Amino acid sequence: MKTVKDVNLQGKRVFVRVDFNVPLDGNGQISDRTRIVAALPTIQHLIDQGAKIILASHFGRPNGEKNLKYSLEPVAKVLSELLGQPVLFLPDCIGQSVQQAVQALDNGEVALLENVRFYKEETDNDENFSRELARLADAYVNDAFGTAHRAHASTAGIAKFLSPKVAGMLIARELEFLGDKTAHPQRPFTVILGGAKVSDKISVIDALLDRADHMVIAGAMAYTFLLAKGHKMGKSLVEPDKISIALAAMQKAEKKGVRLLLPVDSVVAERVDFETRKLENIQIVGLDIPESMCGVDIGPRSVALFSEVIQQSKTILLNGPMGIFEIKDAAKGTFALAEAIAKNREATSIIGGGDSVKAIKESGHSDDVSFISTGGGATLEFLEGKILPGINILDQ
Ligand code: AMP
């Protein structure tokens, strides 16, 4: 895979697809700059090379209509602050005035286009719209890993019309950690999968059973596995129609010599109130969960068991929380494993996207892991071994 570091883009107009889909607070202010900061290395590299940089992103779900609630203008201000140079905000992403504005860019200057999803042609991957976007530039850089699993105009369609087309530094790092480091891991390699549903993670369980030495299955997913083994799961979140999948995964693990670990105890509660974030009548039980109770987190013996496995590992991949970590009393398992991962300084530790990123940040250990993926769906699909359209279209 070619990256921005492999090509000379000096003096070229470069269309850079980034992921500026930032969260806003109640006042419409950007509440977390992580995604903007994550795009800086590629942008700075292109500035240093003397390229003319045209940034494009989606933001929210404007459903193909121009809705200024989803304007990227506030991002231009923050980006300009972070880069220490002006960022020219363009109030559209195609059309004559945009073309004129980007023609006038000097080497090292940066422009940000308005939200590409103001056009439904973006998500339709419309060929004419892709061509219109391509008209703005000579070369293409994709650095939006979070949308690389979508074949949209700015993530895939446009690449047909531009050359070179290369990966940005963020995507290159995602490929290094989610790809190389898990395909050829330092062993033992421990995969820890949590979260709500087996049905969301079937393919990732299957793919990673081909690579891992240990696989921990926790979160509500574990309850379907324990149900398959004949345990009682009370009112816990289970998927009885996925029992056969759980059994197949356990058989595969045995055949491949992967040590598959399930929780040996659980934190349970009689009632889970998501609104007040309160649990009623919290208890710790063993493998079986009483009829009136619901499993909300892994218990202390499971924490000790999994932490010991983590301590012995050279590569660790975590995806999904161990319990309902949004509720404080059900977050201990997730945070304890985050701490165990952070403590193992010798290992390559990879946090795989989505809720796990939130969990590692809240645990205060995000600086102590090797890599935090910026994708949600893209991370899972990549780990499943799927070819992501936004990466597939780049120069090899
Ligand atoms: P996922 O998106 O599949 O990684 O799932 C994340 C969600 O799983 C979080 O919102 C957690 O609250 C939820 N989750 C984890 N453990 C449990 C559990 N024991 N019961 C219900 N939900 C859970």
PDB file of C-alpha atoms in Angstrom, residues 97-295:
ATOM      1  CA  SER A  97     -16.678  28.946  -7.298  1.00  0.00           C
ATOM      2  CA  VAL A  98     -15.062  26.062  -5.423  1.00  0.00           C
ATOM      3  CA  GLN A  99     -12.962  25.249  -8.487  1.00  0.00           C
ATOM      4  CA  GLN A 100     -11.800  28.848  -8.748  1.00  0.00           C
ATOM      5  CA  ALA A 101     -10.944  28.989  -5.056  1.00  0.00           C
ATOM      6  CA  VAL A 102      -8.825  25.835  -5.145  1.00  0.00           C
ATOM      7  CA  GLN A 103      -7.105  26.973  -8.356  1.00  0.00           C
ATOM      8  CA  ALA A 104      -5.936  30.015  -6.435  1.00  0.00           C
ATOM      9  CA  LEU A 105      -4.313  28.004  -3.620  1.00  0.00           C
ATOM     10  CA  ASP A 106      -0.583  28.427  -3.152  1.00  0.00           C
ATOM     11  CA  ASN A 107       1.819  25.662  -2.217  1.00  0.00           C
ATOM     12  CA  GLY A 108       1.351  24.753   1.454  1.00  0.00           C
ATOM     13  CA  GLU A 109      -2.092  26.358   1.705  1.00  0.00           C
ATOM     14  CA  VAL A 110      -5.084  24.504   3.118  1.00  0.00           C
ATOM     15  CA  ALA A 111      -8.765  24.646   2.153  1.00  0.00           C
ATOM     16  CA  LEU A 112     -11.660  22.777   3.748  1.00  0.00           C
ATOM     17  CA  LEU A 113     -14.717  21.927   1.648  1.00  0.00           C
ATOM     18  CA  GLU A 114     -18.243  21.983   3.055  1.00  0.00           C
ATOM     19  CA  ASN A 115     -19.800  18.676   4.197  1.00  0.00           C
ATOM     20  CA  VAL A 116     -19.821  16.234   1.259  1.00  0.00           C
ATOM     21  CA  ARG A 117     -23.017  14.658   2.606  1.00  0.00           C
ATOM     22  CA  PHE A 118     -24.984  17.808   1.704  1.00  0.00           C
ATOM     23  CA  TYR A 119     -25.315  15.887  -1.583  1.00  0.00           C
ATOM     24  CA  LYS A 120     -27.031  12.517  -1.611  1.00  0.00           C
ATOM     25  CA  GLU A 121     -24.757  11.645  -4.526  1.00  0.00           C
ATOM     26  CA  GLU A 122     -21.961  11.274  -1.951  1.00  0.00           C
ATOM     27  CA  THR A 123     -23.418   8.205  -0.234  1.00  0.00           C
ATOM     28  CA  ASP A 124     -24.827   6.965  -3.581  1.00  0.00           C
ATOM     29  CA  ASN A 125     -21.228   6.936  -4.862  1.00  0.00           C
ATOM     30  CA  ASP A 126     -22.556   8.747  -7.926  1.00  0.00           C
ATOM     31  CA  GLU A 127     -20.071   8.775 -10.790  1.00  0.00           C
ATOM     32  CA  ASN A 128     -20.767  12.337 -11.946  1.00  0.00           C
ATOM     33  CA  PHE A 129     -20.464  13.668  -8.425  1.00  0.00           C
ATOM     34  CA  SER A 130     -17.182  11.761  -7.992  1.00  0.00           C
ATOM     35  CA  ARG A 131     -15.943  13.364 -11.216  1.00  0.00           C
ATOM     36  CA  GLU A 132     -16.961  16.825  -9.954  1.00  0.00           C
ATOM     37  CA  LEU A 133     -14.993  16.289  -6.748  1.00  0.00           C
ATOM     38  CA  ALA A 134     -12.028  14.975  -8.747  1.00  0.00           C
ATOM     39  CA  ARG A 135     -11.999  18.126 -10.906  1.00  0.00           C
ATOM     40  CA  LEU A 136     -10.709  20.033  -7.898  1.00  0.00           C
ATOM     41  CA  ALA A 137      -7.463  18.117  -7.612  1.00  0.00           C
ATOM     42  CA  ASP A 138      -4.576  16.238  -9.221  1.00  0.00           C
ATOM     43  CA  ALA A 139      -3.985  13.580  -6.574  1.00  0.00           C
ATOM     44  CA  TYR A 140      -5.986  11.733  -3.910  1.00  0.00           C
ATOM     45  CA  VAL A 141      -5.186  10.869  -0.316  1.00  0.00           C
ATOM     46  CA  ASN A 142      -7.553   8.851   1.840  1.00  0.00           C
ATOM     47  CA  ASP A 143      -6.996   9.294   5.565  1.00  0.00           C
ATOM     48  CA  ALA A 144     -10.554   8.647   6.762  1.00  0.00           C
ATOM     49  CA  PHE A 145     -10.287   5.171   8.248  1.00  0.00           C
ATOM     50  CA  GLY A 146     -13.672   5.490   9.991  1.00  0.00           C
ATOM     51  CA  THR A 147     -15.490   5.586   6.621  1.00  0.00           C
ATOM     52  CA  ALA A 148     -13.116   3.345   4.649  1.00  0.00           C
ATOM     53  CA  HIS A 149     -15.668   0.517   4.822  1.00  0.00           C
ATOM     54  CA  ARG A 150     -18.127   2.626   2.822  1.00  0.00           C
ATOM     55  CA  ALA A 151     -17.923   2.957  -0.951  1.00  0.00           C
ATOM     56  CA  HIS A 152     -18.963   6.597  -1.187  1.00  0.00           C
ATOM     57  CA  ALA A 153     -17.964   9.234  -3.774  1.00  0.00           C
ATOM     58  CA  SER A 154     -15.291  10.902  -1.620  1.00  0.00           C
ATOM     59  CA  THR A 155     -14.004   7.663  -0.091  1.00  0.00           C
ATOM     60  CA  ALA A 156     -13.897   5.494  -3.202  1.00  0.00           C
ATOM     61  CA  GLY A 157     -15.580   6.810  -6.395  1.00  0.00           C
ATOM     62  CA  ILE A 158     -13.272   9.809  -6.776  1.00  0.00           C
ATOM     63  CA  ALA A 159     -10.114   7.675  -6.825  1.00  0.00           C
ATOM     64  CA  LYS A 160     -10.887   6.414 -10.322  1.00  0.00           C
ATOM     65  CA  PHE A 161     -10.229   9.906 -11.699  1.00  0.00           C
ATOM     66  CA  LEU A 162      -7.052  10.833  -9.807  1.00  0.00           C
ATOM     67  CA  SER A 163      -3.474   9.629  -9.655  1.00  0.00           C
ATOM     68  CA  PRO A 164      -1.558   8.996  -7.524  1.00  0.00           C
ATOM     69  CA  LYS A 165      -4.061   7.825  -4.923  1.00  0.00           C
ATOM     70  CA  VAL A 166      -2.448   6.937  -1.645  1.00  0.00           C
ATOM     71  CA  ALA A 167      -3.137   6.317   2.017  1.00  0.00           C
ATOM     72  CA  GLY A 168      -2.656   9.036   4.607  1.00  0.00           C
ATOM     73  CA  MET A 169      -0.595   8.463   7.737  1.00  0.00           C
ATOM     74  CA  LEU A 170      -3.586   7.677   9.931  1.00  0.00           C
ATOM     75  CA  ILE A 171      -4.793   4.904   7.623  1.00  0.00           C
ATOM     76  CA  ALA A 172      -1.214   3.644   7.309  1.00  0.00           C
ATOM     77  CA  ARG A 173      -1.022   3.307  11.110  1.00  0.00           C
ATOM     78  CA  GLU A 174      -4.406   1.565  11.267  1.00  0.00           C
ATOM     79  CA  LEU A 175      -3.181  -0.945   8.684  1.00  0.00           C
ATOM     80  CA  GLU A 176       0.060  -1.465  10.577  1.00  0.00           C
ATOM     81  CA  PHE A 177      -1.634  -2.213  13.908  1.00  0.00           C
ATOM     82  CA  LEU A 178      -4.925  -3.845  12.908  1.00  0.00           C
ATOM     83  CA  GLY A 179      -3.269  -5.567   9.948  1.00  0.00           C
ATOM     84  CA  ASP A 180       0.418  -6.491  10.293  1.00  0.00           C
ATOM     85  CA  LYS A 181       0.592  -6.632  14.069  1.00  0.00           C
ATOM     86  CA  THR A 182      -2.389  -8.971  14.373  1.00  0.00           C
ATOM     87  CA  ALA A 183      -1.613 -11.019  11.253  1.00  0.00           C
ATOM     88  CA  HIS A 184       1.981 -11.668  12.373  1.00  0.00           C
ATOM     89  CA  PRO A 185       1.637 -11.127  16.117  1.00  0.00           C
ATOM     90  CA  GLN A 186       4.277 -11.433  18.785  1.00  0.00           C
ATOM     91  CA  ARG A 187       3.021 -14.401  20.764  1.00  0.00           C
ATOM     92  CA  PRO A 188       1.163 -15.108  22.931  1.00  0.00           C
ATOM     93  CA  PHE A 189      -1.550 -13.077  21.217  1.00  0.00           C
ATOM     94  CA  THR A 190      -4.647 -12.456  23.350  1.00  0.00           C
ATOM     95  CA  VAL A 191      -7.901 -11.220  21.871  1.00  0.00           C
ATOM     96  CA  ILE A 192     -10.508  -9.836  24.282  1.00  0.00           C
ATOM     97  CA  LEU A 193     -13.965  -9.388  22.838  1.00  0.00           C
ATOM     98  CA  GLY A 194     -16.803  -7.781  24.746  1.00  0.00           C
ATOM     99  CA  GLY A 195     -19.943  -5.887  23.913  1.00  0.00           C
ATOM    100  CA  ALA A 196     -23.580  -6.627  23.547  1.00  0.00           C
ATOM    101  CA  LYS A 197     -24.256  -9.091  20.792  1.00  0.00           C
ATOM    102  CA  VAL A 198     -22.728 -12.244  19.364  1.00  0.00           C
ATOM    103  CA  SER A 199     -24.555 -11.493  16.115  1.00  0.00           C
ATOM    104  CA  ASP A 200     -22.430  -8.334  15.586  1.00  0.00           C
ATOM    105  CA  LYS A 201     -19.169 -10.149  16.177  1.00  0.00           C
ATOM    106  CA  ILE A 202     -19.576 -13.591  14.585  1.00  0.00           C
ATOM    107  CA  SER A 203     -17.191 -12.860  11.729  1.00  0.00           C
ATOM    108  CA  VAL A 204     -14.593 -11.173  13.897  1.00  0.00           C
ATOM    109  CA  ILE A 205     -14.601 -14.094  16.377  1.00  0.00           C
ATOM    110  CA  ASP A 206     -14.164 -16.506  13.494  1.00  0.00           C
ATOM    111  CA  ALA A 207     -11.364 -14.535  11.803  1.00  0.00           C
ATOM    112  CA  LEU A 208      -9.422 -13.926  15.012  1.00  0.00           C
ATOM    113  CA  LEU A 209      -9.634 -17.579  16.084  1.00  0.00           C
ATOM    114  CA  ASP A 210      -7.245 -18.153  13.158  1.00  0.00           C
ATOM    115  CA  ARG A 211      -4.671 -15.797  14.708  1.00  0.00           C
ATOM    116  CA  ALA A 212      -5.038 -15.756  18.490  1.00  0.00           C
ATOM    117  CA  ASP A 213      -3.492 -17.913  21.212  1.00  0.00           C
ATOM    118  CA  HIS A 214      -6.062 -16.850  23.821  1.00  0.00           C
ATOM    119  CA  MET A 215      -9.534 -15.505  23.202  1.00  0.00           C
ATOM    120  CA  VAL A 216     -11.526 -13.947  26.032  1.00  0.00           C
ATOM    121  CA  ILE A 217     -15.233 -13.564  25.366  1.00  0.00           C
ATOM    122  CA  ALA A 218     -16.990 -11.272  27.824  1.00  0.00           C
ATOM    123  CA  GLY A 219     -19.725  -8.633  27.948  1.00  0.00           C
ATOM    124  CA  ALA A 220     -23.253  -9.832  27.269  1.00  0.00           C
ATOM    125  CA  MET A 221     -21.842 -11.965  24.419  1.00  0.00           C
ATOM    126  CA  ALA A 222     -20.405 -14.345  26.984  1.00  0.00           C
ATOM    127  CA  TYR A 223     -23.899 -15.168  28.254  1.00  0.00           C
ATOM    128  CA  THR A 224     -24.873 -16.766  24.955  1.00  0.00           C
ATOM    129  CA  PHE A 225     -21.686 -18.876  25.136  1.00  0.00           C
ATOM    130  CA  LEU A 226     -22.430 -19.866  28.749  1.00  0.00           C
ATOM    131  CA  LEU A 227     -26.030 -20.641  27.784  1.00  0.00           C
ATOM    132  CA  ALA A 228     -24.663 -22.904  25.049  1.00  0.00           C
ATOM    133  CA  LYS A 229     -22.670 -24.722  27.719  1.00  0.00           C
ATOM    134  CA  GLY A 230     -25.860 -25.369  29.667  1.00  0.00           C
ATOM    135  CA  HIS A 231     -25.643 -22.616  32.284  1.00  0.00           C
ATOM    136  CA  LYS A 232     -28.602 -20.571  33.480  1.00  0.00           C
ATOM    137  CA  MET A 233     -28.456 -16.921  32.501  1.00  0.00           C
ATOM    138  CA  GLY A 234     -31.519 -15.469  34.284  1.00  0.00           C
ATOM    139  CA  LYS A 235     -32.667 -12.215  32.706  1.00  0.00           C
ATOM    140  CA  SER A 236     -29.285 -11.484  31.072  1.00  0.00           C
ATOM    141  CA  LEU A 237     -29.077 -10.376  27.474  1.00  0.00           C
ATOM    142  CA  VAL A 238     -28.790 -13.629  25.503  1.00  0.00           C
ATOM    143  CA  GLU A 239     -29.341 -14.651  21.889  1.00  0.00           C
ATOM    144  CA  PRO A 240     -30.729 -18.188  21.989  1.00  0.00           C
ATOM    145  CA  ASP A 241     -30.753 -18.319  18.176  1.00  0.00           C
ATOM    146  CA  LYS A 242     -26.964 -17.827  18.202  1.00  0.00           C
ATOM    147  CA  ILE A 243     -26.221 -20.833  20.432  1.00  0.00           C
ATOM    148  CA  SER A 244     -25.128 -22.895  17.434  1.00  0.00           C
ATOM    149  CA  ILE A 245     -22.667 -20.139  16.483  1.00  0.00           C
ATOM    150  CA  ALA A 246     -21.260 -20.083  20.004  1.00  0.00           C
ATOM    151  CA  LEU A 247     -20.856 -23.861  19.923  1.00  0.00           C
ATOM    152  CA  ALA A 248     -19.138 -23.704  16.516  1.00  0.00           C
ATOM    153  CA  ALA A 249     -16.729 -21.038  17.815  1.00  0.00           C
ATOM    154  CA  MET A 250     -15.876 -23.159  20.850  1.00  0.00           C
ATOM    155  CA  GLN A 251     -15.268 -26.179  18.616  1.00  0.00           C
ATOM    156  CA  LYS A 252     -13.075 -24.153  16.286  1.00  0.00           C
ATOM    157  CA  ALA A 253     -11.057 -22.863  19.260  1.00  0.00           C
ATOM    158  CA  GLU A 254     -10.477 -26.414  20.438  1.00  0.00           C
ATOM    159  CA  LYS A 255      -9.457 -27.594  16.980  1.00  0.00           C
ATOM    160  CA  LYS A 256      -7.057 -24.680  16.537  1.00  0.00           C
ATOM    161  CA  GLY A 257      -5.606 -24.964  20.037  1.00  0.00           C
ATOM    162  CA  VAL A 258      -6.867 -21.502  21.023  1.00  0.00           C
ATOM    163  CA  ARG A 259      -7.591 -21.158  24.733  1.00  0.00           C
ATOM    164  CA  LEU A 260     -11.105 -19.708  24.836  1.00  0.00           C
ATOM    165  CA  LEU A 261     -11.911 -18.074  28.154  1.00  0.00           C
ATOM    166  CA  LEU A 262     -15.360 -17.134  29.418  1.00  0.00           C
ATOM    167  CA  PRO A 263     -16.189 -15.296  32.660  1.00  0.00           C
ATOM    168  CA  VAL A 264     -16.199 -17.528  35.730  1.00  0.00           C
ATOM    169  CA  ASP A 265     -18.305 -15.085  37.744  1.00  0.00           C
ATOM    170  CA  SER A 266     -20.563 -12.104  37.093  1.00  0.00           C
ATOM    171  CA  VAL A 267     -21.835  -8.954  38.704  1.00  0.00           C
ATOM    172  CA  VAL A 268     -25.619  -9.197  38.537  1.00  0.00           C
ATOM    173  CA  ALA A 269     -28.510  -6.888  39.377  1.00  0.00           C
ATOM    174  CA  GLU A 270     -32.249  -7.257  39.746  1.00  0.00           C
ATOM    175  CA  ARG A 271     -32.988  -4.139  37.761  1.00  0.00           C
ATOM    176  CA  VAL A 272     -30.952  -2.005  35.360  1.00  0.00           C
ATOM    177  CA  ASP A 273     -32.187   1.561  34.994  1.00  0.00           C
ATOM    178  CA  PHE A 274     -30.410   3.073  31.997  1.00  0.00           C
ATOM    179  CA  GLU A 275     -31.968   6.483  32.553  1.00  0.00           C
ATOM    180  CA  THR A 276     -30.811   7.034  36.113  1.00  0.00           C
ATOM    181  CA  ARG A 277     -27.786   4.788  35.519  1.00  0.00           C
ATOM    182  CA  LYS A 278     -28.599   2.812  38.632  1.00  0.00           C
ATOM    183  CA  LEU A 279     -28.592  -0.867  39.422  1.00  0.00           C
ATOM    184  CA  GLU A 280     -30.866  -2.475  42.008  1.00  0.00           C
ATOM    185  CA  ASN A 281     -29.747  -5.238  44.363  1.00  0.00           C
ATOM    186  CA  ILE A 282     -26.207  -5.824  43.067  1.00  0.00           C
ATOM    187  CA  GLN A 283     -24.668  -9.235  43.770  1.00  0.00           C
ATOM    188  CA  ILE A 284     -21.754 -11.351  42.613  1.00  0.00           C
ATOM    189  CA  VAL A 285     -22.541 -14.858  41.425  1.00  0.00           C
ATOM    190  CA  GLY A 286     -20.650 -17.746  39.849  1.00  0.00           C
ATOM    191  CA  LEU A 287     -21.306 -19.333  36.470  1.00  0.00           C
ATOM    192  CA  ASP A 288     -25.080 -19.541  36.823  1.00  0.00           C
ATOM    193  CA  ILE A 289     -27.208 -16.421  37.098  1.00  0.00           C
ATOM    194  CA  PRO A 290     -30.366 -16.569  39.239  1.00  0.00           C
ATOM    195  CA  GLU A 291     -33.693 -16.345  37.452  1.00  0.00           C
ATOM    196  CA  SER A 292     -34.606 -12.817  38.575  1.00  0.00           C
ATOM    197  CA  MET A 293     -31.147 -11.356  37.909  1.00  0.00           C
ATOM    198  CA  CYS A 294     -29.352  -9.832  34.945  1.00  0.00           C
ATOM    199  CA  GLY A 295     -25.607 -10.068  34.301  1.00  0.00           C
TER     200      GLY A 295
END
